[in-house]
XYZ file of C-alpha atoms in Angstrom:
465
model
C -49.781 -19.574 4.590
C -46.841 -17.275 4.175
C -44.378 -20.295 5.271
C -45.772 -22.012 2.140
C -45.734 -19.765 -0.384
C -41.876 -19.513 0.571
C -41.760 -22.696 -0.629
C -44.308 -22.840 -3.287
C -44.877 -19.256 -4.565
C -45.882 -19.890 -8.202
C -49.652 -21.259 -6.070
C -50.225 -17.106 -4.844
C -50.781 -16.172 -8.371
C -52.824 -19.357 -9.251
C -54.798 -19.402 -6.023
C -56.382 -16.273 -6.438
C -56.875 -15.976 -10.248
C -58.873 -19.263 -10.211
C -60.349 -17.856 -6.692
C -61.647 -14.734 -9.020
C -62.957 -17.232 -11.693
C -66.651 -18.746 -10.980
C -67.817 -21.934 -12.905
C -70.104 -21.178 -15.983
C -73.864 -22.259 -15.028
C -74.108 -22.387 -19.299
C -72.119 -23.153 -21.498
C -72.338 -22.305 -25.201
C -70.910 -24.376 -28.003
C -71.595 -25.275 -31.558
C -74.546 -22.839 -31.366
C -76.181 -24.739 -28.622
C -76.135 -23.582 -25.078
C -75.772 -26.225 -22.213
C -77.238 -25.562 -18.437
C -76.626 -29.071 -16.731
C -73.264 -30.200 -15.449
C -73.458 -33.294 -17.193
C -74.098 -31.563 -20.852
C -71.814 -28.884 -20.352
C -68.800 -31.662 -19.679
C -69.522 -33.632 -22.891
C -69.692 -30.422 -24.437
C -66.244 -30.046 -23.608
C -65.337 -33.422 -24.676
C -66.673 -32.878 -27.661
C -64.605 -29.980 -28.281
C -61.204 -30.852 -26.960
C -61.570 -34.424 -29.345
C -62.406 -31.889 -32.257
C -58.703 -31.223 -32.302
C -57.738 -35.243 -33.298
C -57.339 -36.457 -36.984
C -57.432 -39.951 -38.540
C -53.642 -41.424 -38.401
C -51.936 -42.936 -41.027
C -51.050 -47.013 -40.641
C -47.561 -47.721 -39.797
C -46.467 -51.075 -41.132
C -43.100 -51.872 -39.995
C -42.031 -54.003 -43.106
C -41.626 -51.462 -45.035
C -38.991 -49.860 -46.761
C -37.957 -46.854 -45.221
C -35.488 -44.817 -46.437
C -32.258 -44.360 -43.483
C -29.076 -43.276 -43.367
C -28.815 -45.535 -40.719
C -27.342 -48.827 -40.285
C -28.699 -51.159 -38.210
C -30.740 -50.400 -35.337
C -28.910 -47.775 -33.444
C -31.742 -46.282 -30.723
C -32.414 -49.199 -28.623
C -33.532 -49.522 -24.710
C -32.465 -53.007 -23.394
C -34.027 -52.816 -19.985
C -34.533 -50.234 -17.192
C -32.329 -50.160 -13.800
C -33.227 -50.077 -10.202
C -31.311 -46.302 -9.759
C -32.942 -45.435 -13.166
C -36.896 -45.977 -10.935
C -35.104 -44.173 -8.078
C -33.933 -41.048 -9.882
C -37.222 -40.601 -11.453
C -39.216 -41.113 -8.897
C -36.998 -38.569 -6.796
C -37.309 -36.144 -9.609
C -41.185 -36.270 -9.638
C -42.815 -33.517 -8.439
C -44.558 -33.873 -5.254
C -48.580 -32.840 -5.898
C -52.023 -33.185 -4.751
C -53.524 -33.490 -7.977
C -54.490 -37.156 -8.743
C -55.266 -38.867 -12.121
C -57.751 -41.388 -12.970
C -56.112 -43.840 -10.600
C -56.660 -41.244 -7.668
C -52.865 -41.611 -6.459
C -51.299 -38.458 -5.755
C -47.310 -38.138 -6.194
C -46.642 -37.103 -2.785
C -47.693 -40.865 -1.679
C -45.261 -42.451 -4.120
C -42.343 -39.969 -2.997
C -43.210 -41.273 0.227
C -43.547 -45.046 -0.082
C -40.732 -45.085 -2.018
C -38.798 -48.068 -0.711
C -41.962 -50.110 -1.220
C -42.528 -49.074 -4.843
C -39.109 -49.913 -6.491
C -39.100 -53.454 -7.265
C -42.481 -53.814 -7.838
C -42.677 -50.913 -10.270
C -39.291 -51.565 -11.437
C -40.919 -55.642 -12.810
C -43.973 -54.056 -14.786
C -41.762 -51.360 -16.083
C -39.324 -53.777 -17.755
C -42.583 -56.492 -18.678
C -43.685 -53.348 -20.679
C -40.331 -53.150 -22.726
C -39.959 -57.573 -23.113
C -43.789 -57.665 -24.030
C -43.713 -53.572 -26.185
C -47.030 -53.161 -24.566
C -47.460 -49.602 -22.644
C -50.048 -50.291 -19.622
C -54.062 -49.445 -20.880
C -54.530 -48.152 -17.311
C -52.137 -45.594 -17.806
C -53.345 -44.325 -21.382
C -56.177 -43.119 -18.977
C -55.824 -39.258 -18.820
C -58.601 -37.266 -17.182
C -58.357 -33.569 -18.642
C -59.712 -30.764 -16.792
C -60.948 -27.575 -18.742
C -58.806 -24.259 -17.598
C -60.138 -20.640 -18.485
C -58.078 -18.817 -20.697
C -59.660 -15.184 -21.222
C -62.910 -13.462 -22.334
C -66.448 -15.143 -21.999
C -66.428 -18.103 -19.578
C -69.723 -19.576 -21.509
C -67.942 -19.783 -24.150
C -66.044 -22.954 -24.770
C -63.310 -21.865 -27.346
C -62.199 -19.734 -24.477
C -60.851 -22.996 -22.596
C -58.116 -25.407 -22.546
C -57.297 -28.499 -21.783
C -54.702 -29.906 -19.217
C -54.054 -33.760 -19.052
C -53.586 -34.987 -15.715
C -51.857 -38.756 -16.043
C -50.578 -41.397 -13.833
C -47.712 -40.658 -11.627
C -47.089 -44.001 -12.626
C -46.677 -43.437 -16.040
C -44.830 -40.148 -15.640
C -42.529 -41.996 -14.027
C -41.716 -44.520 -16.960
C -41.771 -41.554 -19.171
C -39.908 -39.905 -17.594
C -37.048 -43.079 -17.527
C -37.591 -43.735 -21.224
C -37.084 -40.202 -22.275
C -33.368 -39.465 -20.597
C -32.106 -42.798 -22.524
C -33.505 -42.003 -25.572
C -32.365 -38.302 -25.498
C -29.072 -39.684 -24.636
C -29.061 -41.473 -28.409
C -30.255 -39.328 -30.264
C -29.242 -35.647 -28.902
C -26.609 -35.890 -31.923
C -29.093 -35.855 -34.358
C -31.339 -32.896 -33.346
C -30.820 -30.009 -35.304
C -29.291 -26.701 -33.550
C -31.633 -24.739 -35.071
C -34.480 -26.171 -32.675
C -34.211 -24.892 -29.089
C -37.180 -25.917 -27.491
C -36.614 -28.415 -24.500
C -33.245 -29.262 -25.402
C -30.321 -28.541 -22.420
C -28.632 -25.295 -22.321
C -31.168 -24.153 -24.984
C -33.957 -22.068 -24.426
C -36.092 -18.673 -25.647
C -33.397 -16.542 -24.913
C -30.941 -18.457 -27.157
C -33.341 -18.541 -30.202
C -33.801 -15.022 -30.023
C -30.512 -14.156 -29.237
C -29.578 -15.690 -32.637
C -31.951 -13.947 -34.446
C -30.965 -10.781 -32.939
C -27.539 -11.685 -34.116
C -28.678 -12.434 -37.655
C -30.329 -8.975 -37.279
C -27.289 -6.857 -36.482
C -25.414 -8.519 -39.139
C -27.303 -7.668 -41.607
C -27.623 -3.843 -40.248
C -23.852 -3.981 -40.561
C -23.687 -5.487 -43.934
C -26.409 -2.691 -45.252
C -28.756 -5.073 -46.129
C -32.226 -5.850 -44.678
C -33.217 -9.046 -43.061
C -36.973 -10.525 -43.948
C -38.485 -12.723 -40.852
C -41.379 -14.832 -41.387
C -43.377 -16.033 -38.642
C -45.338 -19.081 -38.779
C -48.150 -20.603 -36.852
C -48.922 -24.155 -36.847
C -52.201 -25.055 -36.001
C -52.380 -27.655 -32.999
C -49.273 -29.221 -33.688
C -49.039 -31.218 -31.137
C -52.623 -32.871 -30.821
C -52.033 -33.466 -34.791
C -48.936 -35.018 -35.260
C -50.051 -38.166 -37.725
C -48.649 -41.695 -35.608
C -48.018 -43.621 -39.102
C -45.487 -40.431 -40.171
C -43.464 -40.067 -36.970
C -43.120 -43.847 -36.213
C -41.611 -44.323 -40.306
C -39.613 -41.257 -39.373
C -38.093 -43.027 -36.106
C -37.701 -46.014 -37.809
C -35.406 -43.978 -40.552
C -33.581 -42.596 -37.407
C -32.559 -46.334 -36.297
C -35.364 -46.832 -33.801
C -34.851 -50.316 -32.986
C -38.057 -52.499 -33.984
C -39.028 -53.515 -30.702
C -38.914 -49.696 -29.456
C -40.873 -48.798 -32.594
C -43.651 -51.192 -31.353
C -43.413 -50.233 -27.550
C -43.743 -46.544 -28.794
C -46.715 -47.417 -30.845
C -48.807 -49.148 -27.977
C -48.042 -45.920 -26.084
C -49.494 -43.451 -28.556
C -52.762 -45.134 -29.613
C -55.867 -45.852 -28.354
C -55.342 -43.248 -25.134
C -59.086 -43.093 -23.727
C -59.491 -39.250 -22.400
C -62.943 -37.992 -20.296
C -63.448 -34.327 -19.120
C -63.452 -33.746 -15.204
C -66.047 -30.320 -14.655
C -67.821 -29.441 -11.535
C -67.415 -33.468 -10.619
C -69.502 -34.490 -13.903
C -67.300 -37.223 -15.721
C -67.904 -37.024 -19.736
C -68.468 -39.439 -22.128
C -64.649 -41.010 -23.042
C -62.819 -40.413 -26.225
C -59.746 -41.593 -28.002
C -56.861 -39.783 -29.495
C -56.264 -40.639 -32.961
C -53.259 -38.020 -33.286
C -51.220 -36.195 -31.424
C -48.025 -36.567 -28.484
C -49.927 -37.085 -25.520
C -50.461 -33.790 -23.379
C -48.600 -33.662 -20.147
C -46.132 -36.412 -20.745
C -42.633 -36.363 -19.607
C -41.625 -38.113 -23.151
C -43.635 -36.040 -25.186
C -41.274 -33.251 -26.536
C -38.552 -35.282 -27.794
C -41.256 -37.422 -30.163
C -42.610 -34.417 -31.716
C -38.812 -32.689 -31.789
C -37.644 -35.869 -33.672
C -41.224 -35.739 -36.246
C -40.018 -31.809 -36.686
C -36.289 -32.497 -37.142
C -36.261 -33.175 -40.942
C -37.705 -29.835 -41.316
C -35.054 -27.673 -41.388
C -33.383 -29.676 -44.343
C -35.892 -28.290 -46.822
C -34.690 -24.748 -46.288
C -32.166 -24.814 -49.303
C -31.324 -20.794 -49.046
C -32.364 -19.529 -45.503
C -32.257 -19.820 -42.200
C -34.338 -20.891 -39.840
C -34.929 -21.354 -35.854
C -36.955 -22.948 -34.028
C -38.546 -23.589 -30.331
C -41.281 -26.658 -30.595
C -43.836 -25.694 -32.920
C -42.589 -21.952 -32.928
C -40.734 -21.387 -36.401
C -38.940 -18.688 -37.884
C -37.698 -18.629 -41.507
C -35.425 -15.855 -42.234
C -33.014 -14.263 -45.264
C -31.230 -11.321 -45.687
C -32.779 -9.442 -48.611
C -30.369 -7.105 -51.359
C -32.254 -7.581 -54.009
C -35.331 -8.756 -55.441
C -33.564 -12.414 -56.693
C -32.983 -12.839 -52.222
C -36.384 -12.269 -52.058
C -37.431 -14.871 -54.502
C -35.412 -17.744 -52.676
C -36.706 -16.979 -49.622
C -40.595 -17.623 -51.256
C -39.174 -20.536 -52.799
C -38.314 -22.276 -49.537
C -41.824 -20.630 -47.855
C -43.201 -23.057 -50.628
C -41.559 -25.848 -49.580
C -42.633 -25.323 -46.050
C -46.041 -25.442 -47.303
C -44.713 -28.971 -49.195
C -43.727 -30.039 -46.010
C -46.564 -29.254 -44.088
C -49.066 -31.548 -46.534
C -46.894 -34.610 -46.866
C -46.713 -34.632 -42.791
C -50.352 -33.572 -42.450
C -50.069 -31.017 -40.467
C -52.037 -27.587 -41.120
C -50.565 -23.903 -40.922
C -52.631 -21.202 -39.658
C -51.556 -18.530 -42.872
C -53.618 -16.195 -41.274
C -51.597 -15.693 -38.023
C -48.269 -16.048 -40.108
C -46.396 -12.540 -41.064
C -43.432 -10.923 -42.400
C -41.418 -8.264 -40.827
C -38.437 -6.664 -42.291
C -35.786 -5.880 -39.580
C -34.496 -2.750 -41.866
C -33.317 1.134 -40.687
C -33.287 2.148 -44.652
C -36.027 4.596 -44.859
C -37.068 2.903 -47.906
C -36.522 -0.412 -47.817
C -37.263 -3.204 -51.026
C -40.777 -4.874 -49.928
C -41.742 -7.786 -51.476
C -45.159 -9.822 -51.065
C -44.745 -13.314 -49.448
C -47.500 -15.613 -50.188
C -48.272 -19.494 -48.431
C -50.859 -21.116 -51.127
C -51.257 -18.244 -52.814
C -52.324 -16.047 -49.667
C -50.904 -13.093 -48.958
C -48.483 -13.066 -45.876
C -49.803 -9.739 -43.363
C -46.764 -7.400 -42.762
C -46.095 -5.464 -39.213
C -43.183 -3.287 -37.796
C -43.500 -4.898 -34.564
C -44.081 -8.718 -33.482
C -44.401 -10.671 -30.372
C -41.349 -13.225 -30.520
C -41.865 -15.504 -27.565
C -42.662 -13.163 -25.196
C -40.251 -10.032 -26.455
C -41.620 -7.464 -28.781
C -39.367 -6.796 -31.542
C -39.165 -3.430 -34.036
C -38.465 -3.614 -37.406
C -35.564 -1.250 -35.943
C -34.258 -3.527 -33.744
C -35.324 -1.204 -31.277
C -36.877 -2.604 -27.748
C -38.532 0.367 -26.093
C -41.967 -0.745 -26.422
C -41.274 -4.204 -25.309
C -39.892 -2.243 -22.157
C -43.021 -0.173 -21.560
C -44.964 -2.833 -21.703
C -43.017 -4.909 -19.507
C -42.559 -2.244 -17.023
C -46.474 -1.216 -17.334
C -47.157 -4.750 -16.460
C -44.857 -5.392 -13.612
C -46.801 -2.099 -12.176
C -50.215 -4.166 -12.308
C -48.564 -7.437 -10.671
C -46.641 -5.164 -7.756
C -50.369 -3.551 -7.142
C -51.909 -6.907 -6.810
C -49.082 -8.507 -4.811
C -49.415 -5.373 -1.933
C -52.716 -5.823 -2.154
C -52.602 -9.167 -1.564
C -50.271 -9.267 1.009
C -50.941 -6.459 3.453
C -51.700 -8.593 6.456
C -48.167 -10.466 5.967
C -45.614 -9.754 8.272
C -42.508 -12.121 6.898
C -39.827 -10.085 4.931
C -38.332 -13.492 2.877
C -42.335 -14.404 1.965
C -42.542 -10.919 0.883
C -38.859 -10.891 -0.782
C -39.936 -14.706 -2.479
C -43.015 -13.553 -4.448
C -41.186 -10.347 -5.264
C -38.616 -11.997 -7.470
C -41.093 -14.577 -8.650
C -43.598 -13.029 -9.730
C -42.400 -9.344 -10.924
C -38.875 -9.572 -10.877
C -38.390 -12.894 -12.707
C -40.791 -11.096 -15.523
C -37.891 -8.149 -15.577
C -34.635 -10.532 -15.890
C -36.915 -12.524 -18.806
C -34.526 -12.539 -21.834
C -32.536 -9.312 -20.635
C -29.720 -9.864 -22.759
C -31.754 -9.480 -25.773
C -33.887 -6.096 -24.593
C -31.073 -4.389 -21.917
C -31.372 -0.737 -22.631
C -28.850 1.839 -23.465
C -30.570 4.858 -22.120
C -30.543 5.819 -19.110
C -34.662 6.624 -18.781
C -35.316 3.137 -19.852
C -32.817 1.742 -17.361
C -34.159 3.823 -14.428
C -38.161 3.195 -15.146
C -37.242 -0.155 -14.597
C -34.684 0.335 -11.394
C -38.413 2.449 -9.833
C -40.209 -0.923 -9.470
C -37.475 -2.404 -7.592
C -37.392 1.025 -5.214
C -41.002 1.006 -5.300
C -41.171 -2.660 -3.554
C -38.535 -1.921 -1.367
C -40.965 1.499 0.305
C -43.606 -1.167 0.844
C-alpha cells in the first residue's frame, strides 16, 4: 500500500472519500423518488441528457464568411511514431469503457497494436467517418456534496475508449499545431505555458495599475451555464470552416460529434441509452481545443474592455473614472449577452457579479445589468480558486487556505498512523497539503510576517509527526 501511493498518491484522497460515501438505496428526482437499481439509473440518465439541446444543421455549401484563403487546417494522414507517442502518453488505468479494455493492456501490447490501429485510424480520415463503437461512452454518476438522494447533487464522468483517446489524442496535437496562432491570448485555459495563475496574474496586474493611476477597476464575473454539454454543432463547425478547416476535416469532425449514444453505469444497472445533441464530448483528449476555437471570436466583441479568460471562465473588466467608463463597459456587457443568443448558449445572470477592485473610501458605483437584471455586487470573490478583496488584499484567501490545509494534515495523520515509510509520508505531504499552499503563490505571497509564519506552522507541524 504505502509503495503505491508513492507512486500514485492522488488515489489516498479518492480511496477513502468514496470509501466514506455509501450508494443511495432512493433516489429522488423530478419529484419522484426511485428505490430499485434499475429506476434509479434511468433516473440519472434522464437527468444528465436534460443538459443537451437541439443543434443547428451545418450545410457545408454555404457561404461562410473567412478571412481565410483556401483551406489552411488540414490533416493528410496519421504516422506510425504519431500511434506510438500517444499511446505512450496514455495513462495507464483500470477503469474500462464500454469495450471493457483497460489502458494498461494496450500500454502493454503495444508492438501488436500499431499497425493495426495505425490502418483504421487513417480509414477514419480517407472515409471522414469517426468509429460508432467508439461514440459509446458509459458515464458513471460521482457525488458532489449534500444529500446523496438527491440527484442534482451528482455528476457525470464519461469513461471512453482507450481507443478513441488515443486518436484524439493524435488529432488534437496536429490541429493545435495549426491553429495555436489564432487563439486569442486572452484565453488561458489548456493552452501551453498558460494556466490559472497566469489569468489571474494579469488581472492582478490590471488591478495595481489602476491603484497607481487613482482610478478604480470594475470586474465582472460571468457564469455560463453548461457550456460545454451546449455548445450548438451547426455554429462551431461554420465557425471552423471560417477558420480554414479543410472540408474533409469539417466532415470527419462532424461524424465525431453527433449521434454519441451515452448509458449510466450505477450499482451494475445499465440505463436506457441516450444521444447527445450538443455539446464537446466529456472526457475527450480533443475536446478543449473545439470549444476554445467556438469561444475564440468572443473576445472581438469587447470594443472598450478587457477581458480574460480560462474555458468557460470569463472576466470582463474596465477601469472606471467616470460615469461615461462605466457606460462602455455596460455597452460591451450587452454585447456579451448578443453573443451569447446568436451562439445559443445561456448565461447564468444570477451567479454573475461585479466587484470594484477600489481603496477610495468612496468609490463611483454604478449598476450593471445583463437583460435588464441587475448584476449582485461583493467585496470579495472566488477567482479560480483565490479569493480576491476589493482591496487587493489576500488575507482571507490565506486563512482559509491555511484553515483548510489544517483539516487535510488531520486526516492525512490520521490516516496514516500505521505507516512506517518517511518518502510515502513525505509524497502525500506535498501532494495533498503542500501542493494546495504553492497554488498560485505569486498572486497571494504575503508581506507580513504573521501571515508568512501561520503558513511556515503547517510545514513544522508535519515535520513533529
Amino acid at each position: 500500500m504505502e509503495n503505491y501511493l508513492v507512486s500514485y498518491p492522488m488515489r489516498f484522497w479518492s480511496y477513502f472519500k468514496n470509501k466514506n460515501i455509501n450508494s443511495p438505496d432512493s433516489l429522488f428526482y423530478n419529484n419522484v423518488r426511485y428505490n430499485n437499481d434499475g429506476d434509479i439509473t434511468n433516473a440519472f440518465a434522464d437527468y444528465f441528457s436534460f443538459v443537451f439541446k437541439p443543434s443547428t444543421d451545418f450545410d457545408g455549401n454555404d457561404e461562410c464568411k473567412s478571412d481565410c484563403v483556401g483551406d489552411l487546417v488540414k490533416i493528410e494522414n496519421v504516422t506510425y511514431d504519431d500511434v506510438v507517442l500517444a499511446i505512450s502518453e496514455l495513462k495507464s488505468s483500470l477503469t474500462v469503457g464500454v469495450d471493457n479494455i483497460p489502458s494498461f493492456i494496450i500500454k502493454g501490447w503495444l508492438e501488436f497494436l500499431i499497425y493495426p490501429l495505425l490502418v483504421l485510424f487513417n480509414l477514419s480520415l480517407r472515409t471522414k467517418v469517426f468509429p460508432g463503437v467508439w461514440k459509446q461512452t458509459k458515464i458513471i454518476p460521482v457525488f458532489k456534496k449534500g444529500d446523496a438522494q438527491n440527484c442534482k447533487n451528482y455528476r457525470p464522468v464519461a469513461i471512453l475508449s482507450p481507443f478513441s483517446k488515443i486518436l484524439e489524442s493524435i488529432i488534437h496535437k496536429k490541429l493545435y499545431n495549426q491553429v495555436k496562432n489564432l487563439i486569442s491570448t486572452s484565453q488561458h485555459g489548456f493552452i501551453p505555458k498558460r494556466s490559472t495563475t497566469t489569468n489571474l496574474f494579469c488581472l492582478a496586474d490590471k488591478i495595481i495599475s489602476s491603484f497607481e493611476s487613482g482610478s478604480k477597476l470594475d470586474v465582472i464575473y460571468t457564469d455560463f451555464s453548461k457550456a460545454f454539454d451546449s455548445i450548438d454543432f451547426g455554429i462551431l463547425l461554420k465557425k471552423l470552416q471560417g477558420i480554414g478547416f479543410h472540408g474533409n476535416l469539417i466532415d470527419w469532425l462532424l461524424s465525431y460529434l453527433c449521434k454519441r449514444s451515452l448509458y449510466v453505469y450505477f450499482n451494475n444497472a445499465v440505463s436506457h441509452e441516450f444521444t447527445s445533441t450538443s455539446g464537446v464530448p466529456q472526457g475527450s483528449n480533443l475536446v478543449p481545443l473545439p470549444f476554445i476555437l467556438f469561444t475564440n471570436d468572443l473576445t472581438c466583441v469587447f470594443k472598450y474592455s478587457g477581458c480574460l479568460l480560462f474555458a468557460d471562465d470569463l472576466k470582463l473588466f474596465g477601469s472606471i473614472c467616470s460615469n461615461l467608463d462605466s457606460v462602455v463597459l455596460q455597452r460591451d456587457l450587452d454585447c456579451l449577452f448578443k453573443w451569447c443568443i446568436d451562439n445559443r448558449l445561456h448565461l447564468n445572470i444570477e451567479k454573475c457579479s461585479v466587484l470594484s477592485y477600489t481603496r477610495k473610501a468612496q468609490p463611483l458605483i454604478h449598476v450593471y445589468k445583463i437583460n435588464n437584471l441587475v448584476l449582485s455586487r461583493s467585496n470579495t470573490i472566488t477567482d479560480l480558486g483565490i479569493i480576491f478583496y476589493s482591496k487587493l488584499d489576500f488575507s482571507q484567501h490565506i486563512d482559509t487556505m491555511v484553515s483548510k490545509a489544517y483539516r487535510r494534515l488531520g486526516f492525512l495523520k490520521l490516516r496514516t498512523r500505521e505507516f512506517s515509510s518517511e518518502l510515502t509520508l513525505k509524497v502525500l505531504y506535498c501532494a495533498h497539503i503542500r501542493s494546495n499552499l504553492e497554488y498560485c503563490s505569486i498572486i497571494w505571497n504575503p508581506n507580513y510576517r504573521n501571515k508568512i509564519e501561520i503558513i511556515e506552522r503547517i510545514q513544522n507541524n508535519f515535520l513533529r509527526y
